Amino acid sequence: VQLQASGGGLVQAGGSLRLSCAASGRTFSSYAMGWFRQAPGKEREFVAAIGWSGGNTYYGDSVKGRFTISRDNAKNTVYLQMNSLKPEDTAIYYCAAHPSPIGLRVGAADYWGQGTQVTVSS
């Protein structure tokens, strides 16, 4: 599975962005998908994960209530809708794939995308 993230950019605090991660390969629908982020000088942080069917979702504490993960298996794409953005959300965002969303929650991934920069100005 190859992953291509897009949709990052510069936004003011309080604004919204939607990230997309397009996957190649016929097995996309059998993988849980997730998003991570890494800010300069900080460790990689789990953001969100979604099960293969889209029925189970998980979020990091810092984004609960503001971010929503979803997927469209027909389009081999996973999304991250980010609302009420804060300057502390500034980071490079990576999408990832793993057989289980639980695995993604603990940072495990079989495949990683290349990352997309999100910058939130105050």
A tleap script that builds the chain and sets N, CA, C and O, in Angstrom:
source leaprc.protein.ff14SB
mol = sequence {
  NVAL GLN LEU GLN ALA SER GLY GLY GLY LEU
  VAL GLN ALA GLY GLY SER LEU ARG LEU SER
  CYS ALA ALA SER GLY ARG THR PHE SER SER
  TYR ALA MET GLY TRP PHE ARG GLN ALA PRO
  GLY LYS GLU ARG GLU PHE VAL ALA ALA ILE
  GLY TRP SER GLY GLY ASN THR TYR TYR GLY
  ASP SER VAL LYS GLY ARG PHE THR ILE SER
  ARG ASP ASN ALA LYS ASN THR VAL TYR LEU
  GLN MET ASN SER LEU LYS PRO GLU ASP THR
  ALA ILE TYR TYR CYS ALA ALA HIE PRO SER
  PRO ILE GLY LEU ARG VAL GLY ALA ALA ASP
  TYR TRP GLY GLN GLY THR GLN VAL THR VAL
  SER CSER
}
set mol.1.N position { 0.850 -1.194 0.000 }
set mol.1.CA position { 0.000 0.000 0.000 }
set mol.1.C position { 0.881 1.238 0.000 }
set mol.1.O position { 1.778 1.372 0.833 }
set mol.2.N position { 0.624 2.137 -0.934 }
set mol.2.CA position { 1.324 3.420 -0.962 }
set mol.2.C position { 0.339 4.512 -0.584 }
set mol.2.O position { -0.805 4.514 -1.040 }
set mol.3.N position { 0.791 5.442 0.253 }
set mol.3.CA position { -0.083 6.474 0.785 }
set mol.3.C position { 0.414 7.853 0.372 }
set mol.3.O position { 1.609 8.142 0.434 }
set mol.4.N position { -0.524 8.700 -0.050 }
set mol.4.CA position { -0.195 10.049 -0.492 }
set mol.4.C position { -1.107 11.025 0.234 }
set mol.4.O position { -2.306 11.091 -0.038 }
set mol.5.N position { -0.523 11.787 1.168 }
set mol.5.CA position { -1.298 12.768 1.935 }
set mol.5.C position { -1.304 14.119 1.241 }
set mol.5.O position { -0.339 14.498 0.578 }
set mol.6.N position { -2.399 14.836 1.403 }
set mol.6.CA position { -2.521 16.171 0.818 }
set mol.6.C position { -3.515 16.983 1.625 }
set mol.6.O position { -4.204 16.457 2.498 }
set mol.7.N position { -3.582 18.279 1.320 }
set mol.7.CA position { -4.585 19.131 1.948 }
set mol.7.C position { -4.060 20.061 3.019 }
set mol.7.O position { -4.808 20.882 3.550 }
set mol.8.N position { -2.786 19.945 3.343 }
set mol.8.CA position { -2.221 20.836 4.343 }
set mol.8.C position { -2.115 22.257 3.827 }
set mol.8.O position { -2.319 22.522 2.642 }
set mol.9.N position { -1.792 23.170 4.735 }
set mol.9.CA position { -1.648 24.555 4.343 }
set mol.9.C position { -1.575 25.453 5.552 }
set mol.9.O position { -1.394 25.002 6.684 }
set mol.10.N position { -1.721 26.746 5.281 }
set mol.10.CA position { -1.682 27.766 6.327 }
set mol.10.C position { -3.102 28.242 6.603 }
set mol.10.O position { -3.842 28.579 5.679 }
set mol.11.N position { -3.475 28.266 7.863 }
set mol.11.CA position { -4.818 28.677 8.249 }
set mol.11.C position { -4.746 29.465 9.550 }
set mol.11.O position { -3.848 29.247 10.364 }
set mol.12.N position { -5.670 30.358 9.742 }
set mol.12.CA position { -5.715 31.118 10.991 }
set mol.12.C position { -6.348 30.280 12.091 }
set mol.12.O position { -7.126 29.364 11.823 }
set mol.13.N position { -6.013 30.598 13.305 }
set mol.13.CA position { -6.604 29.927 14.461 }
set mol.13.C position { -8.126 30.042 14.391 }
set mol.13.O position { -8.669 31.099 14.072 }
set mol.14.N position { -8.789 28.950 14.690 }
set mol.14.CA position { -10.239 28.896 14.600 }
set mol.14.C position { -10.751 28.404 13.266 }
set mol.14.O position { -11.939 28.119 13.114 }
set mol.15.N position { -9.856 28.305 12.300 }
set mol.15.CA position { -10.238 27.866 10.967 }
set mol.15.C position { -10.276 26.353 10.838 }
set mol.15.O position { -10.108 25.620 11.813 }
set mol.16.N position { -10.503 25.903 9.601 }
set mol.16.CA position { -10.648 24.487 9.317 }
set mol.16.C position { -9.793 24.082 8.119 }
set mol.16.O position { -9.491 24.892 7.243 }
set mol.17.N position { -9.418 22.827 8.106 }
set mol.17.CA position { -8.749 22.209 6.967 }
set mol.17.C position { -9.220 20.772 6.873 }
set mol.17.O position { -9.602 20.166 7.874 }
set mol.18.N position { -9.192 20.229 5.665 }
set mol.18.CA position { -9.458 18.808 5.494 }
set mol.18.C position { -8.279 18.162 4.798 }
set mol.18.O position { -7.914 18.529 3.681 }
set mol.19.N position { -7.694 17.202 5.473 }
set mol.19.CA position { -6.601 16.434 4.897 }
set mol.19.C position { -7.158 15.190 4.215 }
set mol.19.O position { -8.160 14.616 4.642 }
set mol.20.N position { -6.491 14.799 3.161 }
set mol.20.CA position { -6.837 13.576 2.448 }
set mol.20.C position { -5.611 12.680 2.355 }
set mol.20.O position { -4.477 13.157 2.307 }
set mol.21.N position { -5.852 11.396 2.331 }
set mol.21.CA position { -4.776 10.430 2.143 }
set mol.21.C position { -5.269 9.394 1.152 }
set mol.21.O position { -6.139 8.580 1.462 }
set mol.22.N position { -4.705 9.435 -0.037 }
set mol.22.CA position { -5.084 8.498 -1.088 }
set mol.22.C position { -4.165 7.288 -1.054 }
set mol.22.O position { -2.944 7.424 -0.966 }
set mol.23.N position { -4.748 6.129 -1.122 }
set mol.23.CA position { -3.980 4.894 -1.061 }
set mol.23.C position { -4.048 4.149 -2.383 }
set mol.23.O position { -5.083 4.124 -3.050 }
set mol.24.N position { -2.955 3.558 -2.739 }
set mol.24.CA position { -2.937 2.687 -3.900 }
set mol.24.C position { -2.953 1.242 -3.418 }
set mol.24.O position { -2.587 0.965 -2.276 }
set mol.25.N position { -3.366 0.340 -4.260 }
set mol.25.CA position { -3.399 -1.059 -3.863 }
set mol.25.C position { -4.812 -1.548 -3.627 }
set mol.25.O position { -5.692 -0.783 -3.232 }
set mol.26.N position { -5.014 -2.800 -3.867 }
set mol.26.CA position { -6.352 -3.367 -3.794 }
set mol.26.C position { -6.773 -3.724 -2.381 }
set mol.26.O position { -7.930 -4.082 -2.157 }
set mol.27.N position { -5.851 -3.635 -1.414 }
set mol.27.CA position { -6.161 -4.095 -0.067 }
set mol.27.C position { -6.489 -2.956 0.892 }
set mol.27.O position { -6.530 -3.167 2.104 }
set mol.28.N position { -6.726 -1.746 0.369 }
set mol.28.CA position { -6.983 -0.592 1.228 }
set mol.28.C position { -8.108 -0.869 2.216 }
set mol.28.O position { -7.982 -0.556 3.399 }
set mol.29.N position { -9.194 -1.446 1.749 }
set mol.29.CA position { -10.370 -1.628 2.596 }
set mol.29.C position { -10.147 -2.643 3.709 }
set mol.29.O position { -10.984 -2.755 4.605 }
set mol.30.N position { -9.054 -3.377 3.680 }
set mol.30.CA position { -8.775 -4.343 4.734 }
set mol.30.C position { -7.879 -3.763 5.825 }
set mol.30.O position { -7.570 -4.442 6.804 }
set mol.31.N position { -7.463 -2.507 5.657 }
set mol.31.CA position { -6.582 -1.869 6.630 }
set mol.31.C position { -7.316 -0.822 7.447 }
set mol.31.O position { -8.172 -0.102 6.933 }
set mol.32.N position { -6.974 -0.746 8.721 }
set mol.32.CA position { -7.311 0.427 9.507 }
set mol.32.C position { -6.389 1.562 9.061 }
set mol.32.O position { -5.246 1.326 8.668 }
set mol.33.N position { -6.894 2.787 9.124 }
set mol.33.CA position { -6.121 3.937 8.693 }
set mol.33.C position { -6.035 4.941 9.829 }
set mol.33.O position { -6.922 5.024 10.678 }
set mol.34.N position { -4.965 5.691 9.825 }
set mol.34.CA position { -4.809 6.656 10.908 }
set mol.34.C position { -4.020 7.874 10.487 }
set mol.34.O position { -3.421 7.925 9.413 }
set mol.35.N position { -4.042 8.847 11.367 }
set mol.35.CA position { -3.274 10.076 11.187 }
set mol.35.C position { -2.393 10.305 12.425 }
set mol.35.O position { -2.818 10.088 13.559 }
set mol.36.N position { -1.191 10.736 12.179 }
set mol.36.CA position { -0.257 11.129 13.212 }
set mol.36.C position { 0.259 12.523 12.864 }
set mol.36.O position { 0.086 12.999 11.742 }
set mol.37.N position { 0.881 13.155 13.819 }
set mol.37.CA position { 1.501 14.440 13.541 }
set mol.37.C position { 2.794 14.568 14.333 }
set mol.37.O position { 2.978 13.941 15.376 }
set mol.38.N position { 3.674 15.395 13.808 }
set mol.38.CA position { 4.933 15.647 14.500 }
set mol.38.C position { 5.287 17.102 14.322 }
set mol.38.O position { 5.441 17.588 13.202 }
set mol.39.N position { 5.414 17.794 15.444 }
set mol.39.CA position { 5.832 19.185 15.452 }
set mol.39.C position { 7.342 19.259 15.657 }
set mol.39.O position { 7.929 18.321 16.196 }
set mol.40.N position { 7.977 20.336 15.247 }
set mol.40.CA position { 9.425 20.453 15.412 }
set mol.40.C position { 9.844 20.281 16.863 }
set mol.40.O position { 9.295 20.924 17.757 }
set mol.41.N position { 10.811 19.416 17.090 }
set mol.41.CA position { 11.331 19.202 18.429 }
set mol.41.C position { 10.466 18.349 19.322 }
set mol.41.O position { 10.767 18.179 20.503 }
set mol.42.N position { 9.376 17.803 18.764 }
set mol.42.CA position { 8.469 16.985 19.571 }
set mol.42.C position { 8.373 15.582 18.999 }
set mol.42.O position { 8.714 15.337 17.842 }
set mol.43.N position { 7.903 14.672 19.828 }
set mol.43.CA position { 7.712 13.303 19.383 }
set mol.43.C position { 6.458 13.204 18.515 }
set mol.43.O position { 5.551 14.034 18.580 }
set mol.44.N position { 6.455 12.170 17.715 }
set mol.44.CA position { 5.262 11.909 16.907 }
set mol.44.C position { 4.076 11.634 17.820 }
set mol.44.O position { 4.209 10.968 18.847 }
set mol.45.N position { 2.919 12.152 17.436 }
set mol.45.CA position { 1.716 12.060 18.258 }
set mol.45.C position { 0.593 11.404 17.473 }
set mol.45.O position { 0.359 11.738 16.311 }
set mol.46.N position { -0.101 10.472 18.111 }
set mol.46.CA position { -1.283 9.875 17.512 }
set mol.46.C position { -2.399 10.908 17.452 }
set mol.46.O position { -2.648 11.611 18.432 }
set mol.47.N position { -3.073 11.004 16.309 }
set mol.47.CA position { -4.164 11.947 16.133 }
set mol.47.C position { -5.507 11.227 16.050 }
set mol.47.O position { -6.424 11.532 16.811 }
set mol.48.N position { -5.623 10.277 15.131 }
set mol.48.CA position { -6.915 9.610 14.936 }
set mol.48.C position { -6.710 8.316 14.168 }
set mol.48.O position { -5.732 8.154 13.439 }
set mol.49.N position { -7.654 7.396 14.347 }
set mol.49.CA position { -7.639 6.140 13.604 }
set mol.49.C position { -9.067 5.708 13.314 }
set mol.49.O position { -10.007 6.071 14.020 }
set mol.50.N position { -9.200 4.922 12.254 }
set mol.50.CA position { -10.520 4.434 11.855 }
set mol.50.C position { -10.384 2.997 11.389 }
set mol.50.O position { -9.432 2.651 10.690 }
set mol.51.N position { -11.341 2.159 11.778 }
set mol.51.CA position { -11.308 0.771 11.381 }
set mol.51.C position { -11.586 0.587 9.895 }
set mol.51.O position { -11.958 1.532 9.199 }
set mol.52.N position { -11.399 -0.646 9.415 }
set mol.52.CA position { -11.502 -0.885 7.989 }
set mol.52.C position { -12.884 -0.575 7.442 }
set mol.52.O position { -13.011 -0.166 6.288 }
set mol.53.N position { -13.924 -0.762 8.252 }
set mol.53.CA position { -15.283 -0.517 7.787 }
set mol.53.C position { -15.742 0.914 8.040 }
set mol.53.O position { -16.788 1.334 7.544 }
set mol.54.N position { -14.962 1.654 8.807 }
set mol.54.CA position { -15.352 3.012 9.172 }
set mol.54.C position { -16.203 3.083 10.414 }
set mol.54.O position { -16.594 4.170 10.838 }
set mol.55.N position { -16.500 1.927 11.011 }
set mol.55.CA position { -17.405 1.913 12.147 }
set mol.55.C position { -16.754 2.279 13.471 }
set mol.55.O position { -17.440 2.743 14.382 }
set mol.56.N position { -15.473 2.087 13.596 }
set mol.56.CA position { -14.766 2.384 14.842 }
set mol.56.C position { -13.776 3.515 14.617 }
set mol.56.O position { -12.950 3.467 13.705 }
set mol.57.N position { -13.872 4.522 15.451 }
set mol.57.CA position { -12.939 5.638 15.360 }
set mol.57.C position { -12.320 5.922 16.717 }
set mol.57.O position { -12.940 5.694 17.755 }
set mol.58.N position { -11.104 6.417 16.698 }
set mol.58.CA position { -10.349 6.713 17.915 }
set mol.58.C position { -9.645 8.048 17.702 }
set mol.58.O position { -9.237 8.390 16.592 }
set mol.59.N position { -9.515 8.795 18.801 }
set mol.59.CA position { -8.894 10.115 18.705 }
set mol.59.C position { -7.926 10.339 19.860 }
set mol.59.O position { -8.109 9.830 20.965 }
set mol.60.N position { -6.897 11.117 19.565 }
set mol.60.CA position { -6.025 11.576 20.634 }
set mol.60.C position { -6.757 12.605 21.480 }
set mol.60.O position { -7.656 13.294 20.996 }
set mol.61.N position { -6.370 12.705 22.733 }
set mol.61.CA position { -7.080 13.595 23.661 }
set mol.61.C position { -7.043 15.048 23.201 }
set mol.61.O position { -7.995 15.796 23.426 }
set mol.62.N position { -5.962 15.446 22.565 }
set mol.62.CA position { -5.810 16.854 22.206 }
set mol.62.C position { -6.691 17.278 21.029 }
set mol.62.O position { -6.834 18.472 20.767 }
set mol.63.N position { -7.279 16.319 20.321 }
set mol.63.CA position { -8.086 16.673 19.147 }
set mol.63.C position { -9.540 16.238 19.261 }
set mol.63.O position { -10.350 16.529 18.380 }
set mol.64.N position { -9.869 15.549 20.332 }
set mol.64.CA position { -11.253 15.079 20.499 }
set mol.64.C position { -12.230 16.243 20.453 }
set mol.64.O position { -12.015 17.281 21.078 }
set mol.65.N position { -13.305 16.050 19.703 }
set mol.65.CA position { -14.320 17.091 19.590 }
set mol.65.C position { -14.035 18.126 18.528 }
set mol.65.O position { -14.909 18.926 18.193 }
set mol.66.N position { -12.809 18.127 17.982 }
set mol.66.CA position { -12.457 19.117 16.959 }
set mol.66.C position { -12.136 18.460 15.610 }
set mol.66.O position { -12.410 19.036 14.558 }
set mol.67.N position { -11.566 17.274 15.644 }
set mol.67.CA position { -11.173 16.564 14.430 }
set mol.67.C position { -12.094 15.374 14.209 }
set mol.67.O position { -12.592 14.768 15.158 }
set mol.68.N position { -12.312 15.051 12.933 }
set mol.68.CA position { -13.118 13.889 12.562 }
set mol.68.C position { -12.416 13.113 11.461 }
set mol.68.O position { -12.058 13.663 10.420 }
set mol.69.N position { -12.229 11.831 11.711 }
set mol.69.CA position { -11.637 10.964 10.688 }
set mol.69.C position { -12.743 10.202 9.985 }
set mol.69.O position { -13.715 9.783 10.614 }
set mol.70.N position { -12.597 10.022 8.688 }
set mol.70.CA position { -13.569 9.257 7.908 }
set mol.70.C position { -12.839 8.597 6.749 }
set mol.70.O position { -11.679 8.909 6.479 }
set mol.71.N position { -13.516 7.688 6.068 }
set mol.71.CA position { -12.885 7.022 4.934 }
set mol.71.C position { -13.929 6.705 3.882 }
set mol.71.O position { -15.115 6.553 4.178 }
set mol.72.N position { -13.463 6.608 2.651 }
set mol.72.CA position { -14.293 6.207 1.529 }
set mol.72.C position { -13.563 5.071 0.836 }
set mol.72.O position { -12.630 5.305 0.067 }
set mol.73.N position { -13.977 3.861 1.099 }
set mol.73.CA position { -13.266 2.706 0.552 }
set mol.73.C position { -13.397 2.613 -0.965 }
set mol.73.O position { -12.535 2.041 -1.631 }
set mol.74.N position { -14.469 3.172 -1.509 }
set mol.74.CA position { -14.636 3.165 -2.961 }
set mol.74.C position { -13.592 4.045 -3.636 }
set mol.74.O position { -13.215 3.810 -4.784 }
set mol.75.N position { -13.128 5.067 -2.906 }
set mol.75.CA position { -12.116 5.985 -3.441 }
set mol.75.C position { -10.732 5.723 -2.871 }
set mol.75.O position { -9.789 6.452 -3.178 }
set mol.76.N position { -10.597 4.691 -2.044 }
set mol.76.CA position { -9.297 4.386 -1.416 }
set mol.76.C position { -8.717 5.617 -0.722 }
set mol.76.O position { -7.527 5.906 -0.848 }
set mol.77.N position { -9.559 6.333 0.003 }
set mol.77.CA position { -9.133 7.592 0.607 }
set mol.77.C position { -9.626 7.694 2.043 }
set mol.77.O position { -10.750 7.306 2.361 }
set mol.78.N position { -8.765 8.221 2.897 }
set mol.78.CA position { -9.127 8.531 4.269 }
set mol.78.C position { -8.985 10.038 4.449 }
set mol.78.O position { -8.102 10.663 3.862 }
set mol.79.N position { -9.856 10.609 5.261 }
set mol.79.CA position { -9.895 12.053 5.455 }
set mol.79.C position { -9.708 12.405 6.921 }
set mol.79.O position { -9.986 11.603 7.813 }
set mol.80.N position { -9.237 13.609 7.147 }
set mol.80.CA position { -9.188 14.161 8.496 }
set mol.80.C position { -9.733 15.583 8.412 }
set mol.80.O position { -9.068 16.487 7.907 }
set mol.81.N position { -10.940 15.763 8.910 }
set mol.81.CA position { -11.538 17.091 8.983 }
set mol.81.C position { -11.098 17.738 10.287 }
set mol.81.O position { -11.341 17.212 11.373 }
set mol.82.N position { -10.451 18.877 10.161 }
set mol.82.CA position { -9.905 19.554 11.331 }
set mol.82.C position { -10.601 20.900 11.494 }
set mol.82.O position { -10.481 21.783 10.644 }
set mol.83.N position { -11.321 21.041 12.583 }
set mol.83.CA position { -12.044 22.277 12.884 }
set mol.83.C position { -11.478 22.934 14.131 }
set mol.83.O position { -10.756 22.302 14.903 }
set mol.84.N position { -11.805 24.192 14.322 }
set mol.84.CA position { -11.358 24.937 15.508 }
set mol.84.C position { -9.866 24.783 15.706 }
set mol.84.O position { -9.408 24.498 16.813 }
set mol.85.N position { -9.114 24.968 14.654 }
set mol.85.CA position { -7.675 24.755 14.720 }
set mol.85.C position { -7.000 25.742 15.655 }
set mol.85.O position { -7.408 26.897 15.780 }
set mol.86.N position { -5.952 25.249 16.309 }
set mol.86.CA position { -5.178 26.036 17.257 }
set mol.86.C position { -3.723 26.093 16.798 }
set mol.86.O position { -3.282 25.223 16.047 }
set mol.87.N position { -2.982 27.089 17.229 }
set mol.87.CA position { -1.554 27.137 16.857 }
set mol.87.C position { -0.803 25.871 17.255 }
set mol.87.O position { 0.138 25.472 16.569 }
set mol.88.N position { -1.199 25.247 18.334 }
set mol.88.CA position { -0.522 24.023 18.768 }
set mol.88.C position { -0.831 22.817 17.877 }
set mol.88.O position { -0.235 21.755 18.055 }
set mol.89.N position { -1.740 22.965 16.936 }
set mol.89.CA position { -1.983 21.913 15.951 }
set mol.89.C position { -0.964 21.954 14.807 }
set mol.89.O position { -0.946 21.063 13.958 }
set mol.90.N position { -0.131 22.970 14.787 }
set mol.90.CA position { 0.886 23.091 13.745 }
set mol.90.C position { 1.840 21.914 13.799 }
set mol.90.O position { 2.445 21.640 14.835 }
set mol.91.N position { 1.972 21.219 12.679 }
set mol.91.CA position { 2.812 20.022 12.618 }
set mol.91.C position { 2.788 19.484 11.187 }
set mol.91.O position { 2.021 19.942 10.341 }
set mol.92.N position { 3.637 18.518 10.952 }
set mol.92.CA position { 3.519 17.715 9.742 }
set mol.92.C position { 2.594 16.547 10.068 }
set mol.92.O position { 2.794 15.841 11.057 }
set mol.93.N position { 1.598 16.353 9.242 }
set mol.93.CA position { 0.607 15.301 9.456 }
set mol.93.C position { 0.882 14.144 8.504 }
set mol.93.O position { 1.066 14.336 7.302 }
set mol.94.N position { 0.905 12.953 9.062 }
set mol.94.CA position { 1.180 11.743 8.306 }
set mol.94.C position { -0.003 10.791 8.385 }
set mol.94.O position { -0.613 10.630 9.442 }
set mol.95.N position { -0.321 10.165 7.267 }
set mol.95.CA position { -1.300 9.092 7.323 }
set mol.95.C position { -0.558 7.756 7.387 }
set mol.95.O position { 0.595 7.650 6.969 }
set mol.96.N position { -1.228 6.758 7.907 }
set mol.96.CA position { -0.605 5.465 8.121 }
set mol.96.C position { -1.648 4.369 8.035 }
set mol.96.O position { -2.843 4.616 8.193 }
set mol.97.N position { -1.182 3.161 7.786 }
set mol.97.CA position { -2.065 2.001 7.664 }
set mol.97.C position { -1.559 0.860 8.536 }
set mol.97.O position { -0.355 0.630 8.654 }
set mol.98.N position { -2.493 0.164 9.135 }
set mol.98.CA position { -2.178 -0.979 9.990 }
set mol.98.C position { -3.402 -1.892 9.987 }
set mol.98.O position { -4.519 -1.412 9.796 }
set mol.99.N position { -3.220 -3.185 10.193 }
set mol.99.CA position { -4.398 -4.067 10.203 }
set mol.99.C position { -5.416 -3.719 11.280 }
set mol.99.O position { -6.595 -4.043 11.137 }
set mol.100.N position { -4.985 -3.069 12.351 }
set mol.100.CA position { -5.891 -2.781 13.464 }
set mol.100.C position { -5.804 -1.325 13.895 }
set mol.100.O position { -4.705 -0.776 13.974 }
set mol.101.N position { -6.956 -0.677 14.179 }
set mol.101.CA position { -6.900 0.689 14.698 }
set mol.101.C position { -6.255 0.746 16.081 }
set mol.101.O position { -5.697 1.773 16.466 }
set mol.102.N position { -6.333 -0.356 16.826 }
set mol.102.CA position { -5.697 -0.399 18.132 }
set mol.102.C position { -4.185 -0.309 17.959 }
set mol.102.O position { -3.501 0.364 18.730 }
set mol.103.N position { -3.685 -0.976 16.964 }
set mol.103.CA position { -2.258 -0.879 16.669 }
set mol.103.C position { -1.847 0.545 16.346 }
set mol.103.O position { -0.806 1.019 16.801 }
set mol.104.N position { -2.671 1.226 15.557 }
set mol.104.CA position { -2.367 2.623 15.225 }
set mol.104.C position { -2.358 3.478 16.482 }
set mol.104.O position { -1.520 4.371 16.598 }
set mol.105.N position { -3.238 3.243 17.405 }
set mol.105.CA position { -3.291 4.031 18.634 }
set mol.105.C position { -1.982 3.976 19.409 }
set mol.105.O position { -1.624 4.930 20.100 }
set mol.106.N position { -1.274 2.865 19.295 }
set mol.106.CA position { -0.002 2.750 20.020 }
set mol.106.C position { 1.191 3.016 19.115 }
set mol.106.O position { 2.334 2.742 19.477 }
set mol.107.N position { 0.909 3.556 17.929 }
set mol.107.CA position { 2.001 3.999 17.076 }
set mol.107.C position { 2.521 2.993 16.077 }
set mol.107.O position { 3.504 3.253 15.385 }
set mol.108.N position { 1.878 1.855 15.995 }
set mol.108.CA position { 2.310 0.848 15.035 }
set mol.108.C position { 1.696 1.142 13.674 }
set mol.108.O position { 0.544 1.566 13.583 }
set mol.109.N position { 2.465 0.917 12.625 }
set mol.109.CA position { 1.953 1.106 11.271 }
set mol.109.C position { 2.757 0.250 10.302 }
set mol.109.O position { 3.975 0.120 10.430 }
set mol.110.N position { 2.069 -0.322 9.345 }
set mol.110.CA position { 2.752 -1.077 8.298 }
set mol.110.C position { 3.214 -0.163 7.168 }
set mol.110.O position { 4.226 -0.424 6.519 }
set mol.111.N position { 2.462 0.908 6.944 }
set mol.111.CA position { 2.761 1.833 5.854 }
set mol.111.C position { 2.571 3.275 6.337 }
set mol.111.O position { 1.697 3.574 7.150 }
set mol.112.N position { 3.427 4.157 5.803 }
set mol.112.CA position { 3.367 5.580 6.141 }
set mol.112.C position { 3.303 6.398 4.858 }
set mol.112.O position { 3.915 6.049 3.849 }
set mol.113.N position { 2.555 7.487 4.917 }
set mol.113.CA position { 2.560 8.464 3.839 }
set mol.113.C position { 3.709 9.446 4.036 }
set mol.113.O position { 4.449 9.351 5.015 }
set mol.114.N position { 3.859 10.383 3.115 }
set mol.114.CA position { 5.017 11.271 3.116 }
set mol.114.C position { 4.820 12.501 3.988 }
set mol.114.O position { 5.795 13.207 4.250 }
set mol.115.N position { 3.621 12.792 4.446 }
set mol.115.CA position { 3.386 13.936 5.307 }
set mol.115.C position { 2.927 15.173 4.564 }
set mol.115.O position { 3.301 15.402 3.414 }
set mol.116.N position { 2.107 15.968 5.241 }
set mol.116.CA position { 1.650 17.241 4.706 }
set mol.116.C position { 1.684 18.270 5.835 }
set mol.116.O position { 1.253 17.990 6.953 }
set mol.117.N position { 2.197 19.454 5.535 }
set mol.117.CA position { 2.406 20.466 6.568 }
set mol.117.C position { 1.120 21.227 6.852 }
set mol.117.O position { 0.438 21.692 5.939 }
set mol.118.N position { 0.808 21.342 8.129 }
set mol.118.CA position { -0.304 22.178 8.586 }
set mol.118.C position { 0.267 23.254 9.501 }
set mol.118.O position { 0.949 22.954 10.481 }
set mol.119.N position { -0.015 24.497 9.174 }
set mol.119.CA position { 0.458 25.611 9.979 }
set mol.119.C position { -0.741 26.467 10.379 }
set mol.119.O position { -1.509 26.927 9.535 }
set mol.120.N position { -0.878 26.667 11.685 }
set mol.120.CA position { -1.991 27.454 12.210 }
set mol.120.C position { -1.426 28.719 12.831 }
set mol.120.O position { -0.654 28.654 13.787 }
set mol.121.N position { -1.800 29.849 12.300 }
set mol.121.CA position { -1.307 31.121 12.810 }
set mol.121.C position { -2.249 31.680 13.871 }
set mol.121.O position { -3.460 31.465 13.832 }
set mol.122.N position { -1.660 32.398 14.816 }
set mol.122.CA position { -2.474 32.948 15.918 }
set mol.122.C position { -2.988 34.338 15.586 }
set mol.122.O position { -3.687 34.948 16.396 }
savepdb mol mol.pdb
quit
